[in-house]
Coordinates of C-alpha atoms in Angstrom, one line a residue:
M29 CA -0.1 0.0 -0.1
S30 CA 1.2 3.5 -0.9
E31 CA 2.0 5.6 2.2
A32 CA -1.0 8.2 2.6
G33 CA 0.2 11.9 1.3
V34 CA 2.7 10.3 -1.2
E35 CA 2.3 12.6 -4.6
L36 CA 0.8 10.3 -7.5
S37 CA -0.4 11.2 -11.0
G38 CA -4.2 10.6 -11.7
A39 CA -3.4 7.2 -13.4
E40 CA -1.0 6.0 -10.6
I41 CA -4.2 7.0 -8.5
V42 CA -6.4 4.7 -10.3
I43 CA -4.0 1.7 -9.7
Q44 CA -3.1 2.5 -6.5
A45 CA -7.0 2.8 -5.4
L46 CA -7.7 -0.5 -7.1
I47 CA -4.8 -2.2 -4.9
D48 CA -6.0 -0.6 -1.8
E49 CA -9.4 -2.0 -2.6
G50 CA -8.0 -5.5 -2.8
V51 CA -8.7 -5.7 -6.4
E52 CA -7.1 -9.0 -7.9
Y53 CA -8.0 -9.1 -11.4
V54 CA -8.7 -6.2 -14.0
F55 CA -10.2 -7.2 -17.2
G56 CA -9.8 -4.8 -20.0
Y57 CA -8.7 -3.5 -23.5
P58 CA -6.3 -0.7 -23.9
G59 CA -7.1 2.5 -26.3
G60 CA -5.9 5.8 -26.7
A61 CA -7.7 7.6 -23.4
V62 CA -6.8 5.1 -21.0
L63 CA -3.0 4.6 -22.0
H64 CA -1.8 6.8 -19.2
I65 CA -3.7 4.2 -16.9
Y66 CA -2.3 1.3 -18.6
D67 CA 1.1 2.8 -18.5
A68 CA 0.9 3.1 -14.6
L69 CA -0.4 -0.7 -14.6
F70 CA 2.8 -1.6 -16.4
K71 CA 5.0 0.4 -14.1
R72 CA 3.5 -0.9 -10.9
G73 CA 2.9 -4.6 -12.0
A74 CA 0.9 -5.2 -8.8
L75 CA -2.5 -5.9 -10.4
K76 CA -3.3 -9.0 -12.6
H77 CA -4.8 -7.4 -16.2
I78 CA -6.5 -9.9 -18.2
L79 CA -6.6 -8.9 -21.9
V80 CA -9.7 -9.5 -23.4
R81 CA -10.7 -9.6 -27.3
H82 CA -13.7 -7.4 -26.9
E83 CA -14.7 -4.9 -24.1
Q84 CA -18.3 -6.8 -24.0
A85 CA -16.4 -9.6 -23.0
A86 CA -14.3 -7.5 -20.3
A87 CA -17.7 -6.7 -18.7
H88 CA -18.9 -10.2 -18.5
A89 CA -15.9 -11.7 -17.2
A90 CA -15.9 -9.2 -14.5
D91 CA -19.5 -10.2 -13.9
G92 CA -18.7 -13.6 -13.8
Y93 CA -15.8 -13.4 -11.5
A94 CA -18.2 -11.3 -9.1
R95 CA -21.0 -13.9 -9.3
A96 CA -18.4 -16.6 -8.5
T97 CA -16.9 -15.0 -5.6
G98 CA -19.0 -12.3 -4.2
K99 CA -16.5 -9.8 -4.8
C100 CA -16.6 -6.7 -6.8
G101 CA -15.6 -7.3 -10.6
V102 CA -13.4 -4.5 -12.3
C103 CA -13.1 -3.8 -15.9
L104 CA -11.1 -1.0 -17.9
V105 CA -11.9 0.0 -21.2
T106 CA -11.4 3.2 -23.4
S107 CA -13.6 6.0 -24.6
G108 CA -16.0 6.1 -27.3
P109 CA -16.6 2.6 -28.9
G110 CA -14.4 0.8 -25.8
A111 CA -17.2 2.0 -23.6
T112 CA -20.3 1.7 -26.1
N113 CA -19.0 -2.3 -26.4
A114 CA -19.1 -2.6 -22.7
V115 CA -22.7 -1.4 -22.3
T116 CA -24.3 -4.9 -23.0
G117 CA -21.9 -6.3 -20.2
I118 CA -22.9 -3.4 -17.9
A119 CA -26.5 -3.8 -18.7
T120 CA -26.3 -7.6 -17.9
A121 CA -24.8 -6.9 -14.5
Y122 CA -27.3 -4.1 -13.6
M123 CA -30.3 -6.6 -14.4
D124 CA -29.1 -9.5 -12.0
S125 CA -27.8 -6.8 -9.6
I126 CA -24.1 -7.7 -9.9
P127 CA -21.4 -5.8 -8.1
M128 CA -18.9 -4.1 -10.5
V129 CA -16.9 -1.2 -11.2
V130 CA -16.3 0.0 -14.7
L131 CA -13.5 2.4 -15.4
T132 CA -14.0 4.2 -18.8
G133 CA -11.6 6.4 -20.4
Q134 CA -12.8 9.4 -21.8
V135 CA -11.8 12.7 -24.0
P136 CA -9.7 15.5 -22.4
T137 CA -11.9 17.7 -20.5
P138 CA -11.5 20.5 -22.6
F139 CA -12.8 18.4 -25.5
I140 CA -16.0 17.1 -23.9
G141 CA -18.9 18.1 -26.2
S142 CA -17.1 19.0 -29.2
D143 CA -17.8 15.5 -30.8
A144 CA -13.8 14.9 -30.3
F145 CA -12.3 11.5 -31.9
Q146 CA -14.0 8.9 -29.8
E147 CA -16.2 10.7 -27.7
V148 CA -19.3 9.4 -26.4
D149 CA -21.4 10.7 -23.5
T150 CA -20.7 7.6 -21.6
V151 CA -22.3 8.8 -18.4
G152 CA -25.6 9.6 -20.6
I153 CA -25.6 6.5 -22.4
T154 CA -25.1 4.1 -19.3
R155 CA -27.5 6.4 -16.9
P156 CA -30.3 3.9 -17.4
C157 CA -28.3 0.6 -16.8
V158 CA -26.3 1.4 -13.8
K159 CA -26.6 1.6 -10.1
H160 CA -24.7 5.0 -10.1
N161 CA -22.2 6.7 -12.6
F162 CA -19.6 9.5 -12.1
L163 CA -17.6 11.7 -14.4
V164 CA -14.5 12.5 -12.7
K165 CA -13.2 16.3 -13.8
D166 CA -10.4 17.1 -11.4
V167 CA -7.7 14.7 -10.3
K168 CA -8.4 15.8 -6.6
D169 CA -11.7 13.9 -6.9
L170 CA -10.3 10.7 -8.5
A171 CA -9.5 8.7 -5.2
V172 CA -12.7 9.5 -3.0
T173 CA -14.6 9.0 -6.1
I174 CA -13.2 5.2 -6.8
R175 CA -13.8 4.7 -3.0
K176 CA -17.5 5.8 -3.4
A177 CA -18.0 3.6 -6.7
F178 CA -17.0 0.3 -4.8
F179 CA -19.0 1.5 -1.7
I180 CA -22.0 1.9 -3.8
A181 CA -21.4 -1.1 -6.0
M182 CA -20.9 -3.6 -3.0
T183 CA -23.6 -2.4 -0.5
G184 CA -27.4 -2.6 -0.5
R185 CA -28.8 -4.1 -3.5
P186 CA -25.6 -4.5 -5.6
G187 CA -25.0 -3.6 -9.0
P188 CA -22.5 -2.0 -11.6
V189 CA -21.1 1.6 -11.1
V190 CA -19.1 3.4 -14.0
V191 CA -16.5 5.9 -13.5
D192 CA -15.7 8.0 -16.8
I193 CA -12.3 9.5 -16.5
P194 CA -11.0 12.2 -19.2
K195 CA -7.6 11.7 -20.1
D196 CA -6.1 14.7 -18.9
V197 CA -7.0 13.9 -15.5
T198 CA -4.8 10.8 -15.7
D199 CA -1.6 13.1 -17.0
P200 CA 1.6 11.7 -15.6
N201 CA 2.8 15.2 -15.2
I202 CA 0.4 16.2 -12.5
K203 CA 0.7 14.9 -9.3
I204 CA -1.0 15.5 -6.0
P205 CA -0.9 13.8 -2.5
Y206 CA -2.7 10.5 -2.5
V207 CA -5.0 9.9 0.2
Y208 CA -7.5 7.1 0.0
P209 CA -10.7 7.4 2.5
R210 CA -11.4 4.3 4.4
E211 CA -14.8 5.4 5.7
I212 CA -17.4 6.6 3.1
R213 CA -20.5 8.4 4.2
M214 CA -23.0 9.6 1.6
R215 CA -26.0 11.6 2.9
S216 CA -28.3 10.4 0.2
Y217 CA -27.2 6.8 0.2
N218 CA -27.8 4.7 3.6
P219 CA -28.6 1.3 2.6
V220 CA -30.7 -0.3 5.5
E221 CA -29.1 -3.1 7.1
K222 CA -31.7 -4.7 9.8
G223 CA -35.4 -5.4 9.2
H224 CA -38.1 -4.0 11.1
L225 CA -38.8 -6.7 14.0
G226 CA -42.6 -5.6 14.0
Q227 CA -42.8 -6.4 10.3
I228 CA -40.7 -9.5 10.9
K229 CA -43.1 -10.5 13.6
K230 CA -46.3 -10.0 11.3
A231 CA -44.6 -12.4 9.0
V232 CA -44.3 -15.1 11.6
D233 CA -47.9 -14.8 12.6
L234 CA -48.9 -15.5 8.8
M235 CA -46.5 -18.2 8.7
L236 CA -48.0 -19.7 11.8
A237 CA -51.5 -19.6 10.5
A238 CA -50.6 -20.7 7.1
K239 CA -51.9 -24.2 5.8
R240 CA -50.2 -23.9 2.4
P241 CA -47.1 -21.9 2.6
V242 CA -44.3 -21.5 0.0
F243 CA -41.0 -19.9 -0.1
Y244 CA -40.3 -18.2 -3.3
T245 CA -36.6 -17.1 -3.4
G246 CA -34.5 -15.2 -5.9
G247 CA -30.9 -14.4 -6.7
G248 CA -30.8 -11.7 -3.6
V249 CA -30.5 -14.7 -1.3
V250 CA -27.4 -15.6 -3.1
L251 CA -25.8 -12.1 -3.3
G252 CA -26.8 -11.3 0.2
E253 CA -25.0 -14.3 1.4
G254 CA -28.0 -15.7 3.0
S255 CA -28.0 -19.4 1.9
A256 CA -27.2 -20.9 5.2
Q257 CA -29.9 -18.9 6.9
L258 CA -32.4 -19.5 4.3
T259 CA -31.7 -23.4 4.5
E260 CA -32.0 -23.2 8.4
L261 CA -35.2 -21.6 8.0
V262 CA -36.8 -24.0 5.4
H263 CA -35.7 -26.8 7.5
A264 CA -37.0 -25.6 10.8
T265 CA -40.6 -24.7 8.9
G266 CA -41.1 -27.8 6.8
F267 CA -42.3 -25.3 4.1
P268 CA -41.8 -26.4 0.3
I269 CA -39.3 -23.9 -1.4
T270 CA -39.4 -22.7 -4.9
S271 CA -36.5 -20.6 -6.6
T272 CA -36.2 -18.4 -9.8
L273 CA -33.7 -19.0 -12.1
M274 CA -31.3 -16.6 -10.4
G275 CA -31.7 -18.3 -7.0
L276 CA -30.9 -21.5 -7.7
G277 CA -28.4 -23.2 -5.3
A278 CA -29.4 -21.1 -2.6
V279 CA -31.0 -23.9 -0.8
P280 CA -29.4 -27.6 -2.2
M281 CA -31.5 -28.3 -5.3
T282 CA -31.4 -32.2 -4.2
D283 CA -33.1 -31.2 -1.0
P284 CA -36.6 -32.9 -0.6
Q285 CA -38.2 -29.6 0.1
F286 CA -37.0 -28.0 -2.9
L287 CA -39.8 -28.0 -5.6
G288 CA -37.7 -26.9 -8.3
M289 CA -37.5 -23.6 -10.3
L290 CA -40.5 -21.9 -11.0
G291 CA -42.0 -19.7 -13.6
M292 CA -42.3 -19.8 -17.6
H293 CA -40.3 -23.1 -17.6
G294 CA -40.7 -24.0 -13.7
T295 CA -41.8 -27.6 -12.7
Y296 CA -45.2 -28.4 -12.6
E297 CA -45.4 -28.9 -8.7
A298 CA -43.7 -25.4 -8.1
N299 CA -46.0 -23.6 -10.2
M300 CA -48.9 -25.6 -8.8
A301 CA -47.9 -24.8 -5.6
M302 CA -47.8 -21.1 -6.1
H303 CA -51.1 -21.0 -7.5
E304 CA -52.7 -22.6 -4.6
T305 CA -50.5 -21.2 -1.7
D306 CA -51.9 -19.1 1.0
V307 CA -49.0 -17.6 2.2
L308 CA -46.0 -16.8 0.1
I309 CA -42.7 -15.8 1.6
A310 CA -40.6 -13.8 -1.0
V311 CA -37.0 -13.7 -0.2
G312 CA -34.6 -11.8 -2.5
A313 CA -36.9 -12.1 -5.5
R314 CA -38.4 -9.0 -7.6
F315 CA -41.5 -10.8 -9.0
D316 CA -40.2 -10.9 -12.8
D317 CA -42.7 -11.4 -15.5
R318 CA -40.9 -14.8 -16.3
V319 CA -42.0 -15.8 -12.9
T320 CA -45.3 -14.5 -12.2
G321 CA -47.2 -15.2 -15.6
K322 CA -50.0 -12.6 -15.9
I323 CA -50.2 -10.7 -13.0
E324 CA -54.3 -11.2 -12.6
H325 CA -53.7 -14.9 -12.0
F326 CA -50.5 -14.6 -10.1
C327 CA -51.1 -16.5 -6.5
P328 CA -54.8 -15.5 -6.2
H329 CA -55.1 -17.0 -2.8
A330 CA -52.0 -15.9 -1.1
Q331 CA -51.0 -13.2 1.7
I332 CA -47.5 -12.3 0.4
I333 CA -44.4 -11.5 2.8
H334 CA -41.6 -9.7 0.7
I335 CA -38.1 -9.4 2.2
D336 CA -35.7 -7.4 0.1
V337 CA -32.5 -5.3 0.7
D338 CA -34.0 -2.6 -1.9
P339 CA -37.4 -0.9 -0.9
A340 CA -37.9 0.0 -4.3
S341 CA -38.3 -3.5 -5.4
I342 CA -41.1 -4.3 -3.0
A343 CA -44.7 -4.0 -4.4
K344 CA -43.1 -2.8 -7.5
N345 CA -44.9 -5.3 -9.7
V346 CA -47.2 -7.3 -7.1
K347 CA -49.2 -5.9 -4.1
V348 CA -47.6 -7.2 -0.9
D349 CA -49.1 -7.5 2.6
V350 CA -46.1 -7.5 4.8
P351 CA -42.9 -5.9 3.4
I352 CA -39.7 -6.1 5.2
V353 CA -36.6 -4.0 4.1
G354 CA -33.2 -5.3 4.9
Q355 CA -30.3 -7.4 4.5
V356 CA -31.6 -10.7 3.4
A357 CA -29.0 -12.8 5.9
S358 CA -30.0 -10.3 8.9
V359 CA -33.7 -10.5 8.2
L360 CA -33.8 -14.4 7.8
A361 CA -31.8 -14.8 11.2
D362 CA -34.4 -12.7 13.1
L363 CA -37.0 -14.5 11.1
L364 CA -35.8 -17.7 12.1
R365 CA -35.3 -16.9 15.7
L366 CA -38.8 -15.7 16.2
Y367 CA -40.5 -18.3 14.4
Q368 CA -38.8 -21.1 16.7
E369 CA -39.7 -19.2 19.6
R370 CA -43.7 -19.4 18.6
A371 CA -43.8 -22.4 16.7
S372 CA -45.6 -25.6 17.9
K373 CA -43.8 -28.6 19.3
S374 CA -46.1 -30.9 18.0
S375 CA -45.2 -34.2 16.3
E376 CA -47.1 -33.9 13.0
P377 CA -46.0 -30.9 10.7
P378 CA -48.5 -28.4 10.5
V379 CA -48.6 -28.4 6.5
A380 CA -48.9 -32.3 6.4
Q381 CA -51.9 -32.2 4.0
W382 CA -50.2 -29.6 2.0
W383 CA -47.1 -32.0 1.2
A384 CA -49.6 -34.9 0.6
K385 CA -51.0 -32.6 -2.1
I386 CA -47.4 -31.4 -3.7
A387 CA -46.9 -35.1 -3.7
E388 CA -49.6 -35.7 -6.4
W389 CA -48.4 -33.0 -8.4
R390 CA -44.6 -34.4 -8.3
A391 CA -45.9 -37.8 -9.6
V392 CA -46.8 -36.1 -12.8
N393 CA -42.7 -36.2 -13.5
C394 CA -43.1 -32.9 -15.6
L395 CA -39.6 -33.0 -16.9
K396 CA -39.9 -36.5 -18.4
Y397 CA -38.8 -36.4 -22.1
D398 CA -38.6 -39.0 -24.7
G399 CA -35.0 -40.3 -24.7
S400 CA -35.5 -42.7 -27.5
G401 CA -34.1 -42.5 -31.2
P402 CA -30.5 -42.1 -32.4
A403 CA -30.2 -38.4 -31.6
I404 CA -28.6 -37.0 -28.4
K405 CA -31.4 -35.3 -26.4
P406 CA -30.1 -32.0 -24.9
Q407 CA -31.8 -33.1 -21.6
Y408 CA -29.7 -36.2 -21.4
A409 CA -26.6 -34.0 -22.4
V410 CA -27.0 -31.9 -19.0
E411 CA -27.8 -35.3 -17.1
T412 CA -24.7 -36.6 -18.3
L413 CA -22.8 -33.8 -17.7
Y414 CA -24.0 -33.6 -14.0
K415 CA -23.0 -37.3 -13.8
V416 CA -19.5 -37.0 -14.9
T417 CA -18.9 -33.9 -12.7
N418 CA -20.8 -34.9 -9.8
G419 CA -22.6 -31.8 -9.6
E420 CA -19.5 -29.9 -8.5
L421 CA -19.2 -27.5 -11.4
Y422 CA -19.0 -23.8 -11.7
L423 CA -21.2 -23.6 -14.6
A424 CA -21.8 -20.5 -16.8
S425 CA -24.4 -20.5 -19.2
D426 CA -25.4 -18.7 -22.4
V427 CA -29.0 -17.8 -23.3
G428 CA -31.6 -19.9 -24.8
Q429 CA -32.9 -23.4 -24.4
H430 CA -29.6 -24.8 -23.2
Q431 CA -29.8 -22.4 -20.5
M432 CA -33.3 -23.8 -19.4
F433 CA -32.4 -27.4 -19.6
A434 CA -29.2 -26.8 -17.4
A435 CA -31.7 -25.2 -14.9
Q436 CA -33.9 -28.3 -15.0
F437 CA -31.4 -31.0 -15.2
Y438 CA -28.2 -29.8 -13.3
P439 CA -29.2 -29.5 -9.6
F440 CA -26.8 -27.0 -7.9
D441 CA -26.4 -27.8 -4.2
K442 CA -24.2 -24.6 -3.4
P443 CA -24.6 -20.9 -4.2
R444 CA -22.7 -19.1 -6.6
R445 CA -22.0 -22.2 -8.7
W446 CA -24.9 -21.1 -11.3
I447 CA -23.7 -18.2 -13.3
N448 CA -26.0 -17.1 -16.2
S449 CA -27.8 -13.9 -17.6
G450 CA -31.3 -14.0 -16.2
G451 CA -32.8 -10.4 -16.3
L452 CA -31.3 -9.3 -19.4
G453 CA -30.7 -12.7 -21.5
T454 CA -27.3 -11.9 -22.8
M455 CA -26.2 -14.3 -25.8
G456 CA -22.6 -14.4 -25.7
Y457 CA -22.2 -14.0 -21.8
G458 CA -21.6 -17.9 -21.2
L459 CA -17.9 -18.0 -22.3
P460 CA -16.4 -14.6 -20.8
A461 CA -18.3 -15.3 -17.5
A462 CA -16.7 -18.7 -17.3
M463 CA -13.2 -16.9 -17.7
G464 CA -13.9 -14.8 -14.7
A465 CA -15.0 -17.8 -12.7
Q466 CA -12.1 -19.9 -13.7
L467 CA -9.6 -17.1 -12.8
A468 CA -11.3 -16.6 -9.5
F469 CA -10.9 -20.6 -8.6
P470 CA -8.0 -22.0 -10.8
E471 CA -8.2 -25.6 -9.4
A472 CA -11.9 -25.9 -9.8
Q473 CA -13.9 -27.3 -12.6
V474 CA -15.5 -24.7 -14.6
A475 CA -17.6 -25.4 -17.7
C476 CA -19.6 -23.1 -20.2
I477 CA -22.9 -24.7 -21.4
T478 CA -23.9 -22.9 -24.9
G479 CA -25.6 -22.9 -28.1
D480 CA -24.5 -22.7 -31.5
A481 CA -26.0 -19.3 -32.0
S482 CA -24.8 -17.9 -28.5
I483 CA -21.2 -19.1 -28.6
L484 CA -20.5 -17.3 -32.0
M485 CA -21.3 -13.9 -30.2
C486 CA -18.1 -13.6 -28.2
I487 CA -16.1 -16.5 -30.0
Q488 CA -13.1 -14.4 -30.1
E489 CA -12.6 -15.3 -26.4
L490 CA -10.9 -18.4 -27.4
A491 CA -7.8 -16.5 -27.8
T492 CA -8.0 -15.1 -24.2
C493 CA -8.6 -18.6 -22.9
Q494 CA -5.5 -19.7 -24.6
Q495 CA -3.2 -16.8 -23.6
Y496 CA -4.3 -17.3 -20.0
Q497 CA -4.1 -21.3 -20.2
L498 CA -7.7 -21.2 -18.8
P499 CA -8.8 -25.1 -18.7
I500 CA -12.6 -24.3 -19.2
K501 CA -14.7 -27.0 -20.7
V502 CA -17.3 -25.9 -23.5
L503 CA -20.2 -27.9 -23.9
L504 CA -22.0 -26.7 -26.9
L505 CA -25.5 -28.1 -27.5
N506 CA -25.6 -27.9 -31.3
N507 CA -29.0 -28.0 -32.8
G508 CA -28.5 -25.7 -35.9
Y509 CA -30.9 -23.0 -34.5
M510 CA -31.5 -20.3 -32.6
G511 CA -33.3 -23.1 -30.1
M512 CA -35.8 -20.8 -28.4
V513 CA -36.6 -18.5 -31.2
R514 CA -37.1 -21.7 -33.0
Q515 CA -39.5 -23.1 -30.3
W516 CA -41.6 -20.0 -30.1
Q517 CA -42.0 -19.9 -34.0
E518 CA -42.9 -23.5 -34.0
L519 CA -45.5 -23.1 -31.2
F520 CA -46.9 -19.7 -32.1
Y521 CA -45.9 -18.7 -35.5
E522 CA -47.2 -22.0 -37.2
S523 CA -43.8 -23.4 -37.8
R524 CA -42.6 -20.3 -39.8
Y525 CA -38.9 -20.5 -39.1
S526 CA -38.2 -17.1 -39.8
H527 CA -34.3 -16.5 -39.9
S528 CA -34.0 -18.6 -36.7
Y529 CA -31.9 -21.6 -38.8
V530 CA -28.1 -21.0 -38.3
D531 CA -26.7 -21.5 -41.7
A532 CA -22.9 -21.6 -42.6
L533 CA -21.8 -22.7 -38.9
P534 CA -18.0 -23.2 -38.7
D535 CA -16.7 -26.7 -38.0
F536 CA -16.2 -25.8 -34.2
V537 CA -13.7 -28.6 -33.8
K538 CA -11.5 -27.3 -36.3
L539 CA -12.2 -23.9 -35.1
S540 CA -11.1 -24.5 -31.3
E541 CA -8.2 -26.3 -32.5
S542 CA -6.8 -23.2 -34.4
F543 CA -6.9 -21.4 -31.3
G544 CA -4.6 -24.2 -29.8
H545 CA -7.4 -26.1 -27.9
V546 CA -9.0 -29.4 -27.9
G547 CA -12.1 -30.1 -30.0
M548 CA -14.6 -32.7 -30.0
R549 CA -17.5 -33.6 -31.9
I550 CA -20.2 -36.1 -30.4
E551 CA -22.9 -37.4 -32.3
R552 CA -24.2 -40.3 -30.8
P553 CA -25.9 -40.9 -27.1
E554 CA -23.6 -44.0 -26.4
D555 CA -20.4 -42.0 -27.1
L556 CA -21.4 -38.9 -24.7
E557 CA -20.5 -39.9 -21.5
D558 CA -17.0 -41.4 -22.3
A559 CA -16.3 -38.3 -24.3
M560 CA -17.2 -36.0 -21.6
R561 CA -15.0 -38.2 -19.2
E562 CA -12.0 -37.7 -21.4
A563 CA -12.7 -34.0 -21.6
F564 CA -12.9 -33.5 -17.9
A565 CA -9.8 -35.7 -17.5
M566 CA -7.7 -33.0 -19.2
K567 CA -7.5 -31.0 -16.1
D568 CA -4.9 -28.3 -17.9
R569 CA -6.6 -27.8 -21.3
F570 CA -9.4 -25.9 -22.7
V571 CA -11.9 -28.5 -24.2
F572 CA -14.4 -27.4 -26.8
M573 CA -17.3 -30.1 -27.0
D574 CA -19.3 -29.9 -29.9
V575 CA -22.4 -32.0 -29.1
I576 CA -25.1 -32.4 -31.8
V577 CA -28.3 -32.7 -30.4
D578 CA -32.1 -33.4 -31.6
P579 CA -33.1 -30.2 -33.5
T580 CA -36.7 -30.8 -32.8
E581 CA -36.6 -30.9 -28.8
N582 CA -38.4 -27.9 -27.1
V583 CA -38.3 -27.0 -23.4
Y584 CA -41.0 -28.1 -21.2
P585 CA -42.8 -27.3 -19.0
M586 CA -43.9 -24.0 -20.5
I587 CA -46.5 -21.1 -19.4
V588 CA -47.2 -19.3 -22.7
A589 CA -47.9 -15.5 -22.5
G590 CA -51.1 -14.4 -20.6
K591 CA -51.4 -17.7 -18.8
G592 CA -51.2 -18.4 -15.2
H593 CA -49.1 -20.9 -13.1
H594 CA -52.0 -23.4 -13.3
E595 CA -52.2 -23.3 -17.0
M596 CA -48.7 -24.9 -17.9
Q597 CA -48.2 -26.7 -21.2
L598 CA -46.3 -30.0 -20.8
S599 CA -44.3 -31.9 -23.3
P600 CA -46.2 -34.2 -25.7
S601 CA -45.0 -37.1 -23.3
H602 CA -47.4 -36.7 -20.9
S603 CA -51.3 -37.2 -21.3
D604 CA -54.3 -35.0 -20.2
R605 CA -55.1 -37.8 -18.0
E606 CA -51.9 -37.1 -15.9
L607 CA -52.7 -33.7 -15.1
A608 CA -56.4 -34.4 -13.6

């Protein structure tokens, strides 16, 4: 650490501030407006910089690192196209509340507003998709601004913060005494820590009186480090629990009380329980439209308890009866304590009849699929991945059918193992996010599950993986289509497959080999397990598995637009009699 008061240039202040924040990796791409910073980075040599091949990947890699570790991700890009290329990654992090500090270069302050070379209004462009952003016009403000950026990114409901830095602010010839503030107080920003005990007592009253309770949990449990408290509370109550896509792994998915994911592609038992519940305990979830279905049909019999660190999220989409604002882990701990003080000690669980009904819904086996035929089914590919890896992967996902199959057929028993773009649904996210996770945990097994359309969006990162010798395993479920688009066109557009077929695909084996990696092509179900075991046995190699899957397979169950949880469409493998 630099001694307080030593004179540093703006560029040196940026590097020293990152060091003082405990930053391990910076994901970035140099350009003219940030060359002073890159020169200071080179001279100091104390930070690990990962050179991506596209600024979007810098943001996604920082995001993946943050999701896997719980730390703040950091990326560094230049002005103009560097900043705009990063916007998709910034918006991805914003939608999923991922802590990230994005340092962007800007043209010198005298040129701002003059349409200078590589100038864009970064603050204006990113304002709708950041938790906060700053434009630093004076080197004296640089250290405190970076400190504020990390504080805002990591506290309350996390999110990305952009710090836009004009080139003259990093001028190596202008030096000032360096002071990095340890404490930050912001009058307009004071996140709530503890939940209101009166509201928590009201929640306990509802829970004790419930006949058909359900825990509905989201990514906020993972981000708020509340997994242990939630698991203990679920076991203490005996209540069933379901989760959003972003919350998977907060409670072990193999736990008998876990009903599976809910929502558009959730399980029959989870969605039916949501429709019939009389008390819904929502924890760290934001009632996204992919979860609620048609609002008018959502939980029609329920009184709703909503726990969230962000007061703006409570009652935003759905009216709630007991709002509780506070850090998830703290609120759950208080909720557990008060519940245990008042809960009955009777031998029969108070919700035994409710579980009997849930058992009927479970018996439908809503994830059943037809595994016959010569083609590899994508569901079978994910099941085999789980078997080969013993469920221990850090699994990054792109967006599409493969993402849903992974959520359904790869049960995560630990938080922060499932790394995917939920809110924005960003194709191209998977590979750079896997890079961030692999760098965070070099000895861990990290994989990216992807589709033939998604992988091409950030395929250039194969070069980054080679440069830094990242032993990621890519599982490409190759069906020759934009699979989810094709599914919707089949179901709702009379099979008019308008531009969803991905023509002129590359030979992915040769392509991966051209970057210096191992490539495999797998076409028969009987070859799949051995090939996967061979791939994961190569501990120090990046392996690209091109798995040719059935192009006609769809993701079920499915709730179509305008329908409620009780109006699911199951796969053709089920008969109407099974749902009676």
